[in-house]
Amino acid sequence: KQWYQRRVRGTNLRELVLTTCDKAVRLLHIDGELQYGSARQSCVSALKNSRPTQHPLLGATVALTPCQRPISSISLLEEVEFLRDRAALMMPLPQNDSCNFPGCGINKRAEFPVLLPEEEVTKCVNLSDCVTIVVKTARRPHYVFRLAESVRQYLDKDIPIIVIDDGPDTYPPEIMDHIAQFPNMKYVISETADVGIGEGRTRGVRMVKTKYYLNFDDDHIVPKDSGIAGMVELMDTTDLSLIGARGKTSWAGFVDFLYDDEGRQILRQLHGSCTAKSEALSFNTACHRCDLTINLFIARTKDILEVGGWSKELKISEHVDLFLRLKSASKKVAICAGFHFIHDHDTIVEGMTIALNETVFDPAAYRRLRWNRSKQMSNRFLSHWNVEKFKKVTV
């Protein structure tokens, strides 16, 4: 079957037309749904056991069903982008293994990181020559200013900072003047109001000119004892692709695809599994081999770009997506106890407002908005990686 899209005359809508059926089907893509007929009568939905499901797997049958959110929600992607994003699911399946669905081929574990031969080592002299900070924010410039001040005070005042913000509106003069006080900071206000964390971070990394970059949330703060300089030296002297900071909890861990007791295809994260003694690096026992770290890390820029960065489908809930891509590409990841930071997402920064409506920033309202959105994006993440559940287990 072949689809093509065309603009509906006299409107801004686009319709998809299936041309090789005995009877052509005319569908309108409206509000994230493929609708058939007028008045939202029927929508295209994925099926499981002949019933509509919001967790479709690869190869699922689709049918016209009564429109129902989120079951009928559909994200359209260009074919090339879709195939690139799903490339990890096309890896050969392991032989003689009970895990035999697309995704199981990612279960292999990367080799232990090793020290580079001395002749291949080029050490960083100035942090600002080797490291760029990338931040994705969502109309929270005051948090970015707080982070930038901590970088200036405790790290290196000349380190490049790239900030990708949602748009499309600019900020009042006083905020634009504050941005100008950081000449090393490139502050990009995007063309749309909802770029998403995944796409925003990928855009930021594509702008990086240094061999490493630091991934920060806007509500991170660099402390005096961050240990970042030591992590740069570790990146210089090993074949690691990424080093994650050690958070307050043992959130980091290994991940694998498998069937659960009910026969469902799931992705499992084993919290705390990286810090086992057997996973410590021989040349630095404060660091451990891992699959997945927290969202503050230093990474080799070219390795992140090689795996395509983050999926643009995932506005949030993008975190695990990147690490699964790195795992499928056999990139080496570690966490290190000497890598510290402050994560303060509760303090209201003095003078902080949401510039779009000039109302006082409300952390509780922000958390409610994020929670509702997380449910939607979590479902999209499951579909993206061909599983029905993401199970987190503490070991």
JSON list of N, CA and C in Angstrom, two decimals, residues 295-330:
[
{"chain": "A", "resi": 295, "resn": "ASN", "atom": "N", "xyz": [20.96, 12.32, 34.02]},
{"chain": "A", "resi": 295, "resn": "ASN", "atom": "CA", "xyz": [20.96, 13.21, 32.86]},
{"chain": "A", "resi": 295, "resn": "ASN", "atom": "C", "xyz": [22.02, 14.29, 32.93]},
{"chain": "A", "resi": 296, "resn": "LEU", "atom": "N", "xyz": [22.96, 14.19, 33.85]},
{"chain": "A", "resi": 296, "resn": "LEU", "atom": "CA", "xyz": [24.11, 15.09, 33.85]},
{"chain": "A", "resi": 296, "resn": "LEU", "atom": "C", "xyz": [25.34, 14.26, 33.52]},
{"chain": "A", "resi": 297, "resn": "PHE", "atom": "N", "xyz": [25.95, 14.59, 32.39]},
{"chain": "A", "resi": 297, "resn": "PHE", "atom": "CA", "xyz": [27.09, 13.78, 31.94]},
{"chain": "A", "resi": 297, "resn": "PHE", "atom": "C", "xyz": [28.00, 14.59, 31.02]},
{"chain": "A", "resi": 298, "resn": "ILE", "atom": "N", "xyz": [29.21, 14.08, 30.85]},
{"chain": "A", "resi": 298, "resn": "ILE", "atom": "CA", "xyz": [30.13, 14.59, 29.84]},
{"chain": "A", "resi": 298, "resn": "ILE", "atom": "C", "xyz": [30.25, 13.52, 28.78]},
{"chain": "A", "resi": 299, "resn": "ALA", "atom": "N", "xyz": [30.22, 13.93, 27.52]},
{"chain": "A", "resi": 299, "resn": "ALA", "atom": "CA", "xyz": [30.22, 12.96, 26.43]},
{"chain": "A", "resi": 299, "resn": "ALA", "atom": "C", "xyz": [31.11, 13.42, 25.29]},
{"chain": "A", "resi": 300, "resn": "ARG", "atom": "N", "xyz": [31.55, 12.44, 24.52]},
{"chain": "A", "resi": 300, "resn": "ARG", "atom": "CA", "xyz": [32.32, 12.72, 23.31]},
{"chain": "A", "resi": 300, "resn": "ARG", "atom": "C", "xyz": [31.32, 13.19, 22.24]},
{"chain": "A", "resi": 301, "resn": "THR", "atom": "N", "xyz": [31.48, 14.39, 21.76]},
{"chain": "A", "resi": 301, "resn": "THR", "atom": "CA", "xyz": [30.50, 15.00, 20.85]},
{"chain": "A", "resi": 301, "resn": "THR", "atom": "C", "xyz": [30.26, 14.14, 19.63]},
{"chain": "A", "resi": 302, "resn": "LYS", "atom": "N", "xyz": [31.30, 13.64, 19.02]},
{"chain": "A", "resi": 302, "resn": "LYS", "atom": "CA", "xyz": [31.14, 12.87, 17.78]},
{"chain": "A", "resi": 302, "resn": "LYS", "atom": "C", "xyz": [30.36, 11.58, 18.01]},
{"chain": "A", "resi": 303, "resn": "ASP", "atom": "N", "xyz": [30.49, 10.99, 19.19]},
{"chain": "A", "resi": 303, "resn": "ASP", "atom": "CA", "xyz": [29.78, 9.73, 19.47]},
{"chain": "A", "resi": 303, "resn": "ASP", "atom": "C", "xyz": [28.28, 9.97, 19.62]},
{"chain": "A", "resi": 304, "resn": "ILE", "atom": "N", "xyz": [27.91, 11.09, 20.23]},
{"chain": "A", "resi": 304, "resn": "ILE", "atom": "CA", "xyz": [26.48, 11.42, 20.35]},
{"chain": "A", "resi": 304, "resn": "ILE", "atom": "C", "xyz": [25.90, 11.68, 18.97]},
{"chain": "A", "resi": 305, "resn": "LEU", "atom": "N", "xyz": [26.64, 12.39, 18.14]},
{"chain": "A", "resi": 305, "resn": "LEU", "atom": "CA", "xyz": [26.15, 12.68, 16.79]},
{"chain": "A", "resi": 305, "resn": "LEU", "atom": "C", "xyz": [26.09, 11.42, 15.94]},
{"chain": "A", "resi": 306, "resn": "GLU", "atom": "N", "xyz": [27.00, 10.48, 16.16]},
{"chain": "A", "resi": 306, "resn": "GLU", "atom": "CA", "xyz": [27.01, 9.23, 15.40]},
{"chain": "A", "resi": 306, "resn": "GLU", "atom": "C", "xyz": [25.73, 8.43, 15.62]},
{"chain": "A", "resi": 307, "resn": "VAL", "atom": "N", "xyz": [25.18, 8.47, 16.83]},
{"chain": "A", "resi": 307, "resn": "VAL", "atom": "CA", "xyz": [23.95, 7.71, 17.10]},
{"chain": "A", "resi": 307, "resn": "VAL", "atom": "C", "xyz": [22.69, 8.54, 16.84]},
{"chain": "A", "resi": 308, "resn": "GLY", "atom": "N", "xyz": [22.87, 9.77, 16.34]},
{"chain": "A", "resi": 308, "resn": "GLY", "atom": "CA", "xyz": [21.73, 10.59, 15.97]},
{"chain": "A", "resi": 308, "resn": "GLY", "atom": "C", "xyz": [21.14, 11.42, 17.07]},
{"chain": "A", "resi": 309, "resn": "GLY", "atom": "N", "xyz": [21.79, 11.46, 18.25]},
{"chain": "A", "resi": 309, "resn": "GLY", "atom": "CA", "xyz": [21.24, 12.23, 19.35]},
{"chain": "A", "resi": 309, "resn": "GLY", "atom": "C", "xyz": [19.96, 11.60, 19.87]},
{"chain": "A", "resi": 310, "resn": "TRP", "atom": "N", "xyz": [18.97, 12.42, 20.17]},
{"chain": "A", "resi": 310, "resn": "TRP", "atom": "CA", "xyz": [17.72, 11.97, 20.75]},
{"chain": "A", "resi": 310, "resn": "TRP", "atom": "C", "xyz": [16.63, 11.94, 19.68]},
{"chain": "A", "resi": 311, "resn": "SER", "atom": "N", "xyz": [15.61, 11.16, 19.92]},
{"chain": "A", "resi": 311, "resn": "SER", "atom": "CA", "xyz": [14.47, 11.13, 19.01]},
{"chain": "A", "resi": 311, "resn": "SER", "atom": "C", "xyz": [13.66, 12.40, 19.15]},
{"chain": "A", "resi": 312, "resn": "LYS", "atom": "N", "xyz": [13.33, 13.03, 18.02]},
{"chain": "A", "resi": 312, "resn": "LYS", "atom": "CA", "xyz": [12.53, 14.26, 18.07]},
{"chain": "A", "resi": 312, "resn": "LYS", "atom": "C", "xyz": [11.08, 13.97, 18.43]},
{"chain": "A", "resi": 313, "resn": "GLU", "atom": "N", "xyz": [10.67, 12.70, 18.35]},
{"chain": "A", "resi": 313, "resn": "GLU", "atom": "CA", "xyz": [9.32, 12.32, 18.77]},
{"chain": "A", "resi": 313, "resn": "GLU", "atom": "C", "xyz": [9.09, 12.58, 20.26]},
{"chain": "A", "resi": 314, "resn": "LEU", "atom": "N", "xyz": [10.17, 12.47, 21.05]},
{"chain": "A", "resi": 314, "resn": "LEU", "atom": "CA", "xyz": [10.04, 12.49, 22.50]},
{"chain": "A", "resi": 314, "resn": "LEU", "atom": "C", "xyz": [10.26, 13.90, 23.02]},
{"chain": "A", "resi": 315, "resn": "LYS", "atom": "N", "xyz": [9.16, 14.61, 23.23]},
{"chain": "A", "resi": 315, "resn": "LYS", "atom": "CA", "xyz": [9.25, 15.97, 23.76]},
{"chain": "A", "resi": 315, "resn": "LYS", "atom": "C", "xyz": [9.85, 15.97, 25.15]},
{"chain": "A", "resi": 316, "resn": "ILE", "atom": "N", "xyz": [9.44, 14.99, 25.97]},
{"chain": "A", "resi": 316, "resn": "ILE", "atom": "CA", "xyz": [10.08, 14.68, 27.25]},
{"chain": "A", "resi": 316, "resn": "ILE", "atom": "C", "xyz": [10.18, 13.16, 27.31]},
{"chain": "A", "resi": 317, "resn": "SER", "atom": "N", "xyz": [10.60, 12.61, 28.46]},
{"chain": "A", "resi": 317, "resn": "SER", "atom": "CA", "xyz": [10.82, 11.16, 28.58]},
{"chain": "A", "resi": 317, "resn": "SER", "atom": "C", "xyz": [11.84, 10.69, 27.54]},
{"chain": "A", "resi": 318, "resn": "GLU", "atom": "N", "xyz": [12.78, 11.57, 27.25]},
{"chain": "A", "resi": 318, "resn": "GLU", "atom": "CA", "xyz": [13.78, 11.30, 26.21]},
{"chain": "A", "resi": 318, "resn": "GLU", "atom": "C", "xyz": [15.04, 10.64, 26.75]},
{"chain": "A", "resi": 319, "resn": "HIS", "atom": "N", "xyz": [15.17, 10.60, 28.08]},
{"chain": "A", "resi": 319, "resn": "HIS", "atom": "CA", "xyz": [16.42, 10.25, 28.73]},
{"chain": "A", "resi": 319, "resn": "HIS", "atom": "C", "xyz": [16.95, 8.87, 28.30]},
{"chain": "A", "resi": 320, "resn": "VAL", "atom": "N", "xyz": [16.14, 7.84, 28.50]},
{"chain": "A", "resi": 320, "resn": "VAL", "atom": "CA", "xyz": [16.59, 6.47, 28.26]},
{"chain": "A", "resi": 320, "resn": "VAL", "atom": "C", "xyz": [16.86, 6.24, 26.76]},
{"chain": "A", "resi": 321, "resn": "ASP", "atom": "N", "xyz": [16.13, 6.96, 25.91]},
{"chain": "A", "resi": 321, "resn": "ASP", "atom": "CA", "xyz": [16.27, 6.81, 24.46]},
{"chain": "A", "resi": 321, "resn": "ASP", "atom": "C", "xyz": [17.72, 6.95, 24.01]},
{"chain": "A", "resi": 322, "resn": "LEU", "atom": "N", "xyz": [18.40, 8.00, 24.48]},
{"chain": "A", "resi": 322, "resn": "LEU", "atom": "CA", "xyz": [19.79, 8.22, 24.07]},
{"chain": "A", "resi": 322, "resn": "LEU", "atom": "C", "xyz": [20.68, 7.06, 24.51]},
{"chain": "A", "resi": 323, "resn": "PHE", "atom": "N", "xyz": [20.51, 6.58, 25.74]},
{"chain": "A", "resi": 323, "resn": "PHE", "atom": "CA", "xyz": [21.40, 5.54, 26.25]},
{"chain": "A", "resi": 323, "resn": "PHE", "atom": "C", "xyz": [21.16, 4.20, 25.55]},
{"chain": "A", "resi": 324, "resn": "LEU", "atom": "N", "xyz": [19.93, 3.94, 25.12]},
{"chain": "A", "resi": 324, "resn": "LEU", "atom": "CA", "xyz": [19.68, 2.74, 24.34]},
{"chain": "A", "resi": 324, "resn": "LEU", "atom": "C", "xyz": [20.36, 2.84, 22.98]},
{"chain": "A", "resi": 325, "resn": "ARG", "atom": "N", "xyz": [20.39, 4.02, 22.41]},
{"chain": "A", "resi": 325, "resn": "ARG", "atom": "CA", "xyz": [21.09, 4.21, 21.14]},
{"chain": "A", "resi": 325, "resn": "ARG", "atom": "C", "xyz": [22.60, 3.97, 21.32]},
{"chain": "A", "resi": 326, "resn": "LEU", "atom": "N", "xyz": [23.15, 4.51, 22.41]},
{"chain": "A", "resi": 326, "resn": "LEU", "atom": "CA", "xyz": [24.57, 4.30, 22.68]},
{"chain": "A", "resi": 326, "resn": "LEU", "atom": "C", "xyz": [24.86, 2.82, 22.92]},
{"chain": "A", "resi": 327, "resn": "LYS", "atom": "N", "xyz": [23.99, 2.15, 23.64]},
{"chain": "A", "resi": 327, "resn": "LYS", "atom": "CA", "xyz": [24.18, 0.72, 23.92]},
{"chain": "A", "resi": 327, "resn": "LYS", "atom": "C", "xyz": [24.14, -0.09, 22.63]},
{"chain": "A", "resi": 328, "resn": "SER", "atom": "N", "xyz": [23.19, 0.22, 21.76]},
{"chain": "A", "resi": 328, "resn": "SER", "atom": "CA", "xyz": [23.08, -0.52, 20.50]},
{"chain": "A", "resi": 328, "resn": "SER", "atom": "C", "xyz": [24.30, -0.31, 19.62]},
{"chain": "A", "resi": 329, "resn": "ALA", "atom": "N", "xyz": [24.98, 0.82, 19.77]},
{"chain": "A", "resi": 329, "resn": "ALA", "atom": "CA", "xyz": [26.18, 1.12, 18.98]},
{"chain": "A", "resi": 329, "resn": "ALA", "atom": "C", "xyz": [27.46, 0.70, 19.70]},
{"chain": "A", "resi": 330, "resn": "SER", "atom": "N", "xyz": [27.34, -0.01, 20.82]},
{"chain": "A", "resi": 330, "resn": "SER", "atom": "CA", "xyz": [28.48, -0.50, 21.61]},
{"chain": "A", "resi": 330, "resn": "SER", "atom": "C", "xyz": [29.38, 0.62, 22.11]}
]
